[in-house]
Amino acid sequence: MASEISPKAEIDPRAKIGNNCKIYPFAYIEGDVVIGDNCTIYPYVSILNGTRMGSNNTVFQGAVLAALPQDFEFKGEPSELIIGDRNTFRENVVINRATHSDGKTVIGNSNFFMEGAHISHDTKVGHRCVFGYGTKIAGDCEIGDAVIFSTSVIANARTRVGSCSMIRSGCTFSKDIPPFIIAGGSPIKYDGINSVMMTTYEIDEKTQKHIANAYRLVFHGQTSVFDAVLQIKEQVPDGKAIRMITDFIEGTKLGIITKI
């Protein structure tokens, strides 16, 4: 089915628009843009050069996709913002493209960005995440799958957040947040495992108990974090989820958030 494009939208003729899209008046789309099938672009959206968008995405008023990086290293070179399928970008969301031509900002599938969320240059976002009102993710961050950011969370540069974690409202963090946990407070700290999200994604009760035991060693133990990882490998039954925890902690460059 042909796309329904308002004659009042400003679209560079070089832009590639898929089938069955609806583009409202006053949308602005530059030339080096690819938009997949079944996308809805509301008024006053700006989709800028470097955007590569999949199918079934919805972009609400005032959002800006592939905005120029807010990075002093940016010298104007072409770069990309890669967006998957079934994402929702609510009003005034801003996503920056990468700083350099060999980099990418990546948004996976089925993510929901609430009003005023901002994802900075070269950040990688997984699938099925929620970004609450006014949440700001700095450059070069890595966000796993099924992560929930509550309202007004600030993730500082190069931090990582593991899958199935939740960050409570108003938190700021500069260290990594491991998978399957709830983080909150000021300063931010471990606040238990995220049982609700793990149950939603069919992580069974036995595995959840193993995950809780692993984090007792990390956050309640009397050893260093890396000694706690060795204890996890020795004392907690192995499995995919446990390996996600140990691999994440062993891969940290900034350290993980504070113990209780």
PDB file of C-alpha atoms in Angstrom:
ATOM      1  CA  MET A   1       0.000   0.000   0.000  1.00  0.00           C
ATOM      2  CA  ALA A   2       1.314   3.441  -0.895  1.00  0.00           C
ATOM      3  CA  SER A   3       2.318   5.777   1.890  1.00  0.00           C
ATOM      4  CA  GLU A   4       0.107   8.700   2.869  1.00  0.00           C
ATOM      5  CA  ILE A   5       2.349  11.742   2.846  1.00  0.00           C
ATOM      6  CA  SER A   6       1.027  15.219   3.495  1.00  0.00           C
ATOM      7  CA  PRO A   7       1.955  17.775   0.816  1.00  0.00           C
ATOM      8  CA  LYS A   8       2.765  20.103   3.713  1.00  0.00           C
ATOM      9  CA  ALA A   9       5.549  17.817   4.937  1.00  0.00           C
ATOM     10  CA  GLU A  10       9.054  18.842   3.852  1.00  0.00           C
ATOM     11  CA  ILE A  11      10.770  15.721   2.548  1.00  0.00           C
ATOM     12  CA  ASP A  12      13.973  15.626   0.529  1.00  0.00           C
ATOM     13  CA  PRO A  13      13.277  13.633  -2.650  1.00  0.00           C
ATOM     14  CA  ARG A  14      16.343  11.475  -1.972  1.00  0.00           C
ATOM     15  CA  ALA A  15      14.824  10.095   1.258  1.00  0.00           C
ATOM     16  CA  LYS A  16      13.621   6.496   1.023  1.00  0.00           C
ATOM     17  CA  ILE A  17      10.159   6.008   2.496  1.00  0.00           C
ATOM     18  CA  GLY A  18       8.664   2.526   2.845  1.00  0.00           C
ATOM     19  CA  ASN A  19       5.135   1.339   2.163  1.00  0.00           C
ATOM     20  CA  ASN A  20       2.028   2.205   4.179  1.00  0.00           C
ATOM     21  CA  CYS A  21       3.666   5.022   6.113  1.00  0.00           C
ATOM     22  CA  LYS A  22       1.732   8.062   7.274  1.00  0.00           C
ATOM     23  CA  ILE A  23       3.610  11.345   7.401  1.00  0.00           C
ATOM     24  CA  TYR A  24       1.743  14.339   8.802  1.00  0.00           C
ATOM     25  CA  PRO A  25       2.052  18.039   7.867  1.00  0.00           C
ATOM     26  CA  PHE A  26       5.189  19.921   8.860  1.00  0.00           C
ATOM     27  CA  ALA A  27       7.335  16.834   9.332  1.00  0.00           C
ATOM     28  CA  TYR A  28      10.914  17.461   8.153  1.00  0.00           C
ATOM     29  CA  ILE A  29      12.922  14.621   6.598  1.00  0.00           C
ATOM     30  CA  GLU A  30      16.404  15.055   5.124  1.00  0.00           C
ATOM     31  CA  GLY A  31      17.857  13.230   2.133  1.00  0.00           C
ATOM     32  CA  ASP A  32      20.151  10.616   3.696  1.00  0.00           C
ATOM     33  CA  VAL A  33      17.270   8.901   5.486  1.00  0.00           C
ATOM     34  CA  VAL A  34      15.691   5.449   5.197  1.00  0.00           C
ATOM     35  CA  ILE A  35      12.280   4.796   6.758  1.00  0.00           C
ATOM     36  CA  GLY A  36      10.783   1.306   6.719  1.00  0.00           C
ATOM     37  CA  ASP A  37       7.191   0.209   6.204  1.00  0.00           C
ATOM     38  CA  ASN A  38       4.194   1.083   8.396  1.00  0.00           C
ATOM     39  CA  CYS A  39       5.794   4.007  10.201  1.00  0.00           C
ATOM     40  CA  THR A  40       3.849   6.990  11.508  1.00  0.00           C
ATOM     41  CA  ILE A  41       5.547  10.388  11.607  1.00  0.00           C
ATOM     42  CA  TYR A  42       3.554  13.101  13.369  1.00  0.00           C
ATOM     43  CA  PRO A  43       3.778  16.893  12.770  1.00  0.00           C
ATOM     44  CA  TYR A  44       6.939  18.794  13.622  1.00  0.00           C
ATOM     45  CA  VAL A  45       9.137  15.719  13.730  1.00  0.00           C
ATOM     46  CA  SER A  46      12.682  16.120  12.364  1.00  0.00           C
ATOM     47  CA  ILE A  47      14.337  13.027  10.887  1.00  0.00           C
ATOM     48  CA  LEU A  48      17.841  14.008   9.913  1.00  0.00           C
ATOM     49  CA  ASN A  49      20.654  12.640   7.781  1.00  0.00           C
ATOM     50  CA  GLY A  50      22.028   9.302   8.889  1.00  0.00           C
ATOM     51  CA  THR A  51      18.739   7.831  10.111  1.00  0.00           C
ATOM     52  CA  ARG A  52      18.125   4.185   9.181  1.00  0.00           C
ATOM     53  CA  MET A  53      14.723   3.281  10.577  1.00  0.00           C
ATOM     54  CA  GLY A  54      12.994  -0.093  10.443  1.00  0.00           C
ATOM     55  CA  SER A  55       9.276  -0.835  10.298  1.00  0.00           C
ATOM     56  CA  ASN A  56       6.268  -0.073  12.512  1.00  0.00           C
ATOM     57  CA  ASN A  57       7.850   2.842  14.354  1.00  0.00           C
ATOM     58  CA  THR A  58       5.849   5.804  15.662  1.00  0.00           C
ATOM     59  CA  VAL A  59       7.432   9.228  16.129  1.00  0.00           C
ATOM     60  CA  PHE A  60       5.455  11.927  17.943  1.00  0.00           C
ATOM     61  CA  GLN A  61       5.499  15.705  17.720  1.00  0.00           C
ATOM     62  CA  GLY A  62       8.742  17.534  18.317  1.00  0.00           C
ATOM     63  CA  ALA A  63      11.008  14.489  18.286  1.00  0.00           C
ATOM     64  CA  VAL A  64      14.409  14.785  16.600  1.00  0.00           C
ATOM     65  CA  LEU A  65      16.114  11.679  15.243  1.00  0.00           C
ATOM     66  CA  ALA A  66      19.810  11.704  14.239  1.00  0.00           C
ATOM     67  CA  ALA A  67      20.424  15.124  15.784  1.00  0.00           C
ATOM     68  CA  LEU A  68      24.035  16.247  15.523  1.00  0.00           C
ATOM     69  CA  PRO A  69      26.195  14.830  18.339  1.00  0.00           C
ATOM     70  CA  GLN A  70      26.731  17.063  21.354  1.00  0.00           C
ATOM     71  CA  ASP A  71      30.359  16.037  21.479  1.00  0.00           C
ATOM     72  CA  PHE A  72      33.373  18.326  21.151  1.00  0.00           C
ATOM     73  CA  GLU A  73      35.060  15.636  19.036  1.00  0.00           C
ATOM     74  CA  PHE A  74      32.380  15.947  16.365  1.00  0.00           C
ATOM     75  CA  LYS A  75      33.818  17.535  13.214  1.00  0.00           C
ATOM     76  CA  GLY A  76      30.842  17.231  10.886  1.00  0.00           C
ATOM     77  CA  GLU A  77      31.557  13.839   9.373  1.00  0.00           C
ATOM     78  CA  PRO A  78      28.645  11.634   8.241  1.00  0.00           C
ATOM     79  CA  SER A  79      27.499   8.976  10.685  1.00  0.00           C
ATOM     80  CA  GLU A  80      24.427   6.892  11.450  1.00  0.00           C
ATOM     81  CA  LEU A  81      21.522   6.311  13.779  1.00  0.00           C
ATOM     82  CA  ILE A  82      20.208   2.752  13.388  1.00  0.00           C
ATOM     83  CA  ILE A  83      16.653   2.148  14.610  1.00  0.00           C
ATOM     84  CA  GLY A  84      14.960  -1.242  14.633  1.00  0.00           C
ATOM     85  CA  ASP A  85      11.241  -2.038  14.537  1.00  0.00           C
ATOM     86  CA  ARG A  86       8.167  -1.225  16.673  1.00  0.00           C
ATOM     87  CA  ASN A  87       9.692   1.638  18.644  1.00  0.00           C
ATOM     88  CA  THR A  88       7.697   4.549  20.038  1.00  0.00           C
ATOM     89  CA  PHE A  89       9.279   7.986  20.357  1.00  0.00           C
ATOM     90  CA  ARG A  90       6.994  10.332  22.268  1.00  0.00           C
ATOM     91  CA  GLU A  91       7.026  14.113  22.160  1.00  0.00           C
ATOM     92  CA  ASN A  92      10.354  15.977  22.226  1.00  0.00           C
ATOM     93  CA  VAL A  93      12.544  12.878  22.314  1.00  0.00           C
ATOM     94  CA  VAL A  94      16.048  13.520  20.952  1.00  0.00           C
ATOM     95  CA  ILE A  95      18.373  10.816  19.633  1.00  0.00           C
ATOM     96  CA  ASN A  96      21.879  11.809  18.464  1.00  0.00           C
ATOM     97  CA  ARG A  97      23.709  10.081  15.659  1.00  0.00           C
ATOM     98  CA  ALA A  98      27.279   8.877  16.142  1.00  0.00           C
ATOM     99  CA  THR A  99      30.249  11.209  16.463  1.00  0.00           C
ATOM    100  CA  HIS A 100      32.457   9.563  13.829  1.00  0.00           C
ATOM    101  CA  SER A 101      31.735   7.872  10.513  1.00  0.00           C
ATOM    102  CA  ASP A 102      32.859   4.474  11.835  1.00  0.00           C
ATOM    103  CA  GLY A 103      30.452   4.656  14.795  1.00  0.00           C
ATOM    104  CA  LYS A 104      26.724   4.115  15.214  1.00  0.00           C
ATOM    105  CA  THR A 105      24.008   5.021  17.644  1.00  0.00           C
ATOM    106  CA  VAL A 106      21.766   1.949  17.810  1.00  0.00           C
ATOM    107  CA  ILE A 107      18.178   1.564  19.011  1.00  0.00           C
ATOM    108  CA  GLY A 108      16.841  -2.008  19.005  1.00  0.00           C
ATOM    109  CA  ASN A 109      13.238  -3.183  18.759  1.00  0.00           C
ATOM    110  CA  SER A 110      10.068  -2.459  20.765  1.00  0.00           C
ATOM    111  CA  ASN A 111      11.469   0.316  22.937  1.00  0.00           C
ATOM    112  CA  PHE A 112       9.338   3.094  24.415  1.00  0.00           C
ATOM    113  CA  PHE A 113      10.788   6.575  24.869  1.00  0.00           C
ATOM    114  CA  MET A 114       8.590   8.866  26.970  1.00  0.00           C
ATOM    115  CA  GLU A 115       8.412  12.629  26.554  1.00  0.00           C
ATOM    116  CA  GLY A 116      11.717  14.447  26.730  1.00  0.00           C
ATOM    117  CA  ALA A 117      14.000  11.406  26.812  1.00  0.00           C
ATOM    118  CA  HIS A 118      17.435  11.926  25.246  1.00  0.00           C
ATOM    119  CA  ILE A 119      19.835   9.273  23.939  1.00  0.00           C
ATOM    120  CA  SER A 120      23.279  10.643  23.123  1.00  0.00           C
ATOM    121  CA  HIS A 121      25.834   9.766  20.480  1.00  0.00           C
ATOM    122  CA  ASP A 122      27.162   6.222  20.024  1.00  0.00           C
ATOM    123  CA  THR A 123      24.913   4.732  22.698  1.00  0.00           C
ATOM    124  CA  LYS A 124      23.585   1.221  22.093  1.00  0.00           C
ATOM    125  CA  VAL A 125      20.082   0.358  23.310  1.00  0.00           C
ATOM    126  CA  GLY A 126      18.758  -3.207  23.285  1.00  0.00           C
ATOM    127  CA  HIS A 127      15.146  -4.352  22.971  1.00  0.00           C
ATOM    128  CA  ARG A 128      11.951  -3.757  24.982  1.00  0.00           C
ATOM    129  CA  CYS A 129      13.340  -0.960  27.148  1.00  0.00           C
ATOM    130  CA  VAL A 130      11.357   1.903  28.678  1.00  0.00           C
ATOM    131  CA  PHE A 131      12.845   5.364  29.107  1.00  0.00           C
ATOM    132  CA  GLY A 132      10.816   7.496  31.519  1.00  0.00           C
ATOM    133  CA  TYR A 133       9.993  11.198  31.245  1.00  0.00           C
ATOM    134  CA  GLY A 134      13.086  13.350  30.925  1.00  0.00           C
ATOM    135  CA  THR A 135      15.588  10.508  31.200  1.00  0.00           C
ATOM    136  CA  LYS A 136      18.997  11.436  29.773  1.00  0.00           C
ATOM    137  CA  ILE A 137      21.517   8.848  28.556  1.00  0.00           C
ATOM    138  CA  ALA A 138      24.978  10.242  27.818  1.00  0.00           C
ATOM    139  CA  GLY A 139      27.305   9.202  25.022  1.00  0.00           C
ATOM    140  CA  ASP A 140      28.880   5.770  24.529  1.00  0.00           C
ATOM    141  CA  CYS A 141      26.545   3.985  26.953  1.00  0.00           C
ATOM    142  CA  GLU A 142      25.348   0.398  26.599  1.00  0.00           C
ATOM    143  CA  ILE A 143      21.806  -0.531  27.607  1.00  0.00           C
ATOM    144  CA  GLY A 144      20.722  -4.183  27.678  1.00  0.00           C
ATOM    145  CA  ASP A 145      17.277  -5.637  27.011  1.00  0.00           C
ATOM    146  CA  ALA A 146      14.113  -5.010  29.049  1.00  0.00           C
ATOM    147  CA  VAL A 147      15.640  -2.194  31.112  1.00  0.00           C
ATOM    148  CA  ILE A 148      13.275   0.280  32.786  1.00  0.00           C
ATOM    149  CA  PHE A 149      14.392   3.831  33.497  1.00  0.00           C
ATOM    150  CA  SER A 150      11.958   5.732  35.691  1.00  0.00           C
ATOM    151  CA  THR A 151      11.449   9.496  35.463  1.00  0.00           C
ATOM    152  CA  SER A 152      14.443  11.852  35.204  1.00  0.00           C
ATOM    153  CA  VAL A 153      17.240   9.297  35.367  1.00  0.00           C
ATOM    154  CA  ILE A 154      20.685  10.464  34.269  1.00  0.00           C
ATOM    155  CA  ALA A 155      23.223   7.939  32.966  1.00  0.00           C
ATOM    156  CA  ASN A 156      26.684   9.442  32.658  1.00  0.00           C
ATOM    157  CA  ALA A 157      29.027   8.689  29.776  1.00  0.00           C
ATOM    158  CA  ARG A 158      30.242   5.160  29.024  1.00  0.00           C
ATOM    159  CA  THR A 159      28.112   3.496  31.660  1.00  0.00           C
ATOM    160  CA  ARG A 160      26.450   0.131  31.061  1.00  0.00           C
ATOM    161  CA  VAL A 161      23.128  -1.204  32.286  1.00  0.00           C
ATOM    162  CA  GLY A 162      22.473  -4.944  32.273  1.00  0.00           C
ATOM    163  CA  SER A 163      19.287  -6.564  31.012  1.00  0.00           C
ATOM    164  CA  CYS A 164      16.118  -6.706  33.148  1.00  0.00           C
ATOM    165  CA  SER A 165      17.291  -3.978  35.517  1.00  0.00           C
ATOM    166  CA  MET A 166      15.250  -1.041  36.770  1.00  0.00           C
ATOM    167  CA  ILE A 167      16.556   2.366  37.808  1.00  0.00           C
ATOM    168  CA  ARG A 168      14.330   4.367  40.140  1.00  0.00           C
ATOM    169  CA  SER A 169      13.254   7.962  39.523  1.00  0.00           C
ATOM    170  CA  GLY A 170      15.719  10.797  39.866  1.00  0.00           C
ATOM    171  CA  CYS A 171      18.866   8.663  40.032  1.00  0.00           C
ATOM    172  CA  THR A 172      22.202   9.668  38.539  1.00  0.00           C
ATOM    173  CA  PHE A 173      24.912   7.095  38.015  1.00  0.00           C
ATOM    174  CA  SER A 174      28.484   7.011  36.756  1.00  0.00           C
ATOM    175  CA  LYS A 175      29.174   3.299  37.286  1.00  0.00           C
ATOM    176  CA  ASP A 176      27.733   0.184  35.703  1.00  0.00           C
ATOM    177  CA  ILE A 177      24.435  -1.344  36.833  1.00  0.00           C
ATOM    178  CA  PRO A 178      24.481  -5.158  36.573  1.00  0.00           C
ATOM    179  CA  PRO A 179      21.603  -7.204  35.114  1.00  0.00           C
ATOM    180  CA  PHE A 180      18.427  -8.275  36.959  1.00  0.00           C
ATOM    181  CA  ILE A 181      18.583  -5.695  39.753  1.00  0.00           C
ATOM    182  CA  ILE A 182      16.744  -2.643  41.042  1.00  0.00           C
ATOM    183  CA  ALA A 183      18.910   0.422  41.662  1.00  0.00           C
ATOM    184  CA  GLY A 184      17.847   3.533  43.556  1.00  0.00           C
ATOM    185  CA  GLY A 185      18.752   6.206  46.040  1.00  0.00           C
ATOM    186  CA  SER A 186      21.242   9.042  46.151  1.00  0.00           C
ATOM    187  CA  PRO A 187      23.968   8.014  45.822  1.00  0.00           C
ATOM    188  CA  ILE A 188      22.592   5.173  43.754  1.00  0.00           C
ATOM    189  CA  LYS A 189      22.927   1.675  45.210  1.00  0.00           C
ATOM    190  CA  TYR A 190      21.711  -1.902  44.873  1.00  0.00           C
ATOM    191  CA  ASP A 191      18.108  -2.261  46.056  1.00  0.00           C
ATOM    192  CA  GLY A 192      17.337  -5.933  45.436  1.00  0.00           C
ATOM    193  CA  ILE A 193      16.634  -8.120  42.426  1.00  0.00           C
ATOM    194  CA  ASN A 194      14.016  -7.213  39.844  1.00  0.00           C
ATOM    195  CA  SER A 195      11.696 -10.190  40.334  1.00  0.00           C
ATOM    196  CA  VAL A 196       8.757  -8.615  38.506  1.00  0.00           C
ATOM    197  CA  MET A 197      10.663  -8.090  35.283  1.00  0.00           C
ATOM    198  CA  MET A 198      12.358 -11.485  35.488  1.00  0.00           C
ATOM    199  CA  THR A 199       8.982 -13.183  35.930  1.00  0.00           C
ATOM    200  CA  THR A 200       7.622 -11.205  32.972  1.00  0.00           C
ATOM    201  CA  TYR A 201      10.415 -12.592  30.824  1.00  0.00           C
ATOM    202  CA  GLU A 202       9.886 -16.135  32.109  1.00  0.00           C
ATOM    203  CA  ILE A 203      12.953 -16.506  34.273  1.00  0.00           C
ATOM    204  CA  ASP A 204      11.856 -19.298  36.589  1.00  0.00           C
ATOM    205  CA  GLU A 205      11.738 -19.062  40.384  1.00  0.00           C
ATOM    206  CA  LYS A 206      14.707 -21.385  40.885  1.00  0.00           C
ATOM    207  CA  THR A 207      16.907 -19.258  38.638  1.00  0.00           C
ATOM    208  CA  GLN A 208      15.738 -16.117  40.415  1.00  0.00           C
ATOM    209  CA  LYS A 209      16.892 -17.617  43.724  1.00  0.00           C
ATOM    210  CA  HIS A 210      20.294 -18.348  42.197  1.00  0.00           C
ATOM    211  CA  ILE A 211      20.476 -14.739  40.973  1.00  0.00           C
ATOM    212  CA  ALA A 212      19.581 -13.452  44.457  1.00  0.00           C
ATOM    213  CA  ASN A 213      22.306 -15.648  45.981  1.00  0.00           C
ATOM    214  CA  ALA A 214      24.834 -14.345  43.481  1.00  0.00           C
ATOM    215  CA  TYR A 215      24.051 -10.743  44.382  1.00  0.00           C
ATOM    216  CA  ARG A 216      24.246 -11.491  48.106  1.00  0.00           C
ATOM    217  CA  LEU A 217      27.855 -12.438  47.485  1.00  0.00           C
ATOM    218  CA  VAL A 218      28.460  -9.274  45.448  1.00  0.00           C
ATOM    219  CA  PHE A 219      26.632  -6.698  47.554  1.00  0.00           C
ATOM    220  CA  HIS A 220      26.562  -8.207  51.059  1.00  0.00           C
ATOM    221  CA  GLY A 221      29.843 -10.074  51.129  1.00  0.00           C
ATOM    222  CA  GLN A 222      32.993  -8.963  52.899  1.00  0.00           C
ATOM    223  CA  THR A 223      35.223  -9.392  49.849  1.00  0.00           C
ATOM    224  CA  SER A 224      36.008  -7.343  46.766  1.00  0.00           C
ATOM    225  CA  VAL A 225      33.586  -7.460  43.866  1.00  0.00           C
ATOM    226  CA  PHE A 226      35.949  -9.544  41.788  1.00  0.00           C
ATOM    227  CA  ASP A 227      36.508 -12.027  44.628  1.00  0.00           C
ATOM    228  CA  ALA A 228      32.719 -12.213  44.853  1.00  0.00           C
ATOM    229  CA  VAL A 229      32.647 -13.228  41.193  1.00  0.00           C
ATOM    230  CA  LEU A 230      34.980 -16.117  41.991  1.00  0.00           C
ATOM    231  CA  GLN A 231      32.672 -17.123  44.839  1.00  0.00           C
ATOM    232  CA  ILE A 232      29.682 -17.033  42.489  1.00  0.00           C
ATOM    233  CA  LYS A 233      31.449 -19.398  40.112  1.00  0.00           C
ATOM    234  CA  GLU A 234      32.291 -21.734  42.993  1.00  0.00           C
ATOM    235  CA  GLN A 235      29.040 -21.605  44.972  1.00  0.00           C
ATOM    236  CA  VAL A 236      26.125 -20.749  42.648  1.00  0.00           C
ATOM    237  CA  PRO A 237      24.821 -23.293  40.104  1.00  0.00           C
ATOM    238  CA  ASP A 238      25.888 -22.342  36.603  1.00  0.00           C
ATOM    239  CA  GLY A 239      23.419 -21.144  34.007  1.00  0.00           C
ATOM    240  CA  LYS A 240      22.871 -18.501  31.348  1.00  0.00           C
ATOM    241  CA  ALA A 241      21.631 -15.854  33.791  1.00  0.00           C
ATOM    242  CA  ILE A 242      24.510 -16.422  36.215  1.00  0.00           C
ATOM    243  CA  ARG A 243      27.011 -16.171  33.377  1.00  0.00           C
ATOM    244  CA  MET A 244      25.378 -12.894  32.328  1.00  0.00           C
ATOM    245  CA  ILE A 245      26.109 -11.547  35.806  1.00  0.00           C
ATOM    246  CA  THR A 246      29.702 -12.725  36.011  1.00  0.00           C
ATOM    247  CA  ASP A 247      30.523 -11.688  32.440  1.00  0.00           C
ATOM    248  CA  PHE A 248      29.014  -8.253  33.027  1.00  0.00           C
ATOM    249  CA  ILE A 249      30.979  -7.629  36.222  1.00  0.00           C
ATOM    250  CA  GLU A 250      34.217  -8.960  34.770  1.00  0.00           C
ATOM    251  CA  GLY A 251      33.737  -6.659  31.768  1.00  0.00           C
ATOM    252  CA  THR A 252      33.296  -3.461  33.749  1.00  0.00           C
ATOM    253  CA  LYS A 253      35.701  -0.598  33.159  1.00  0.00           C
ATOM    254  CA  LEU A 254      34.054   1.930  35.475  1.00  0.00           C
ATOM    255  CA  GLY A 255      33.197  -0.435  38.324  1.00  0.00           C
ATOM    256  CA  ILE A 256      29.675  -1.309  39.414  1.00  0.00           C
ATOM    257  CA  ILE A 257      27.316   0.704  41.620  1.00  0.00           C
ATOM    258  CA  THR A 258      27.770   0.890  45.371  1.00  0.00           C
ATOM    259  CA  LYS A 259      27.142  -1.941  47.785  1.00  0.00           C
ATOM    260  CA  ILE A 260      24.459  -1.400  50.400  1.00  0.00           C
TER     261      ILE A 260
END
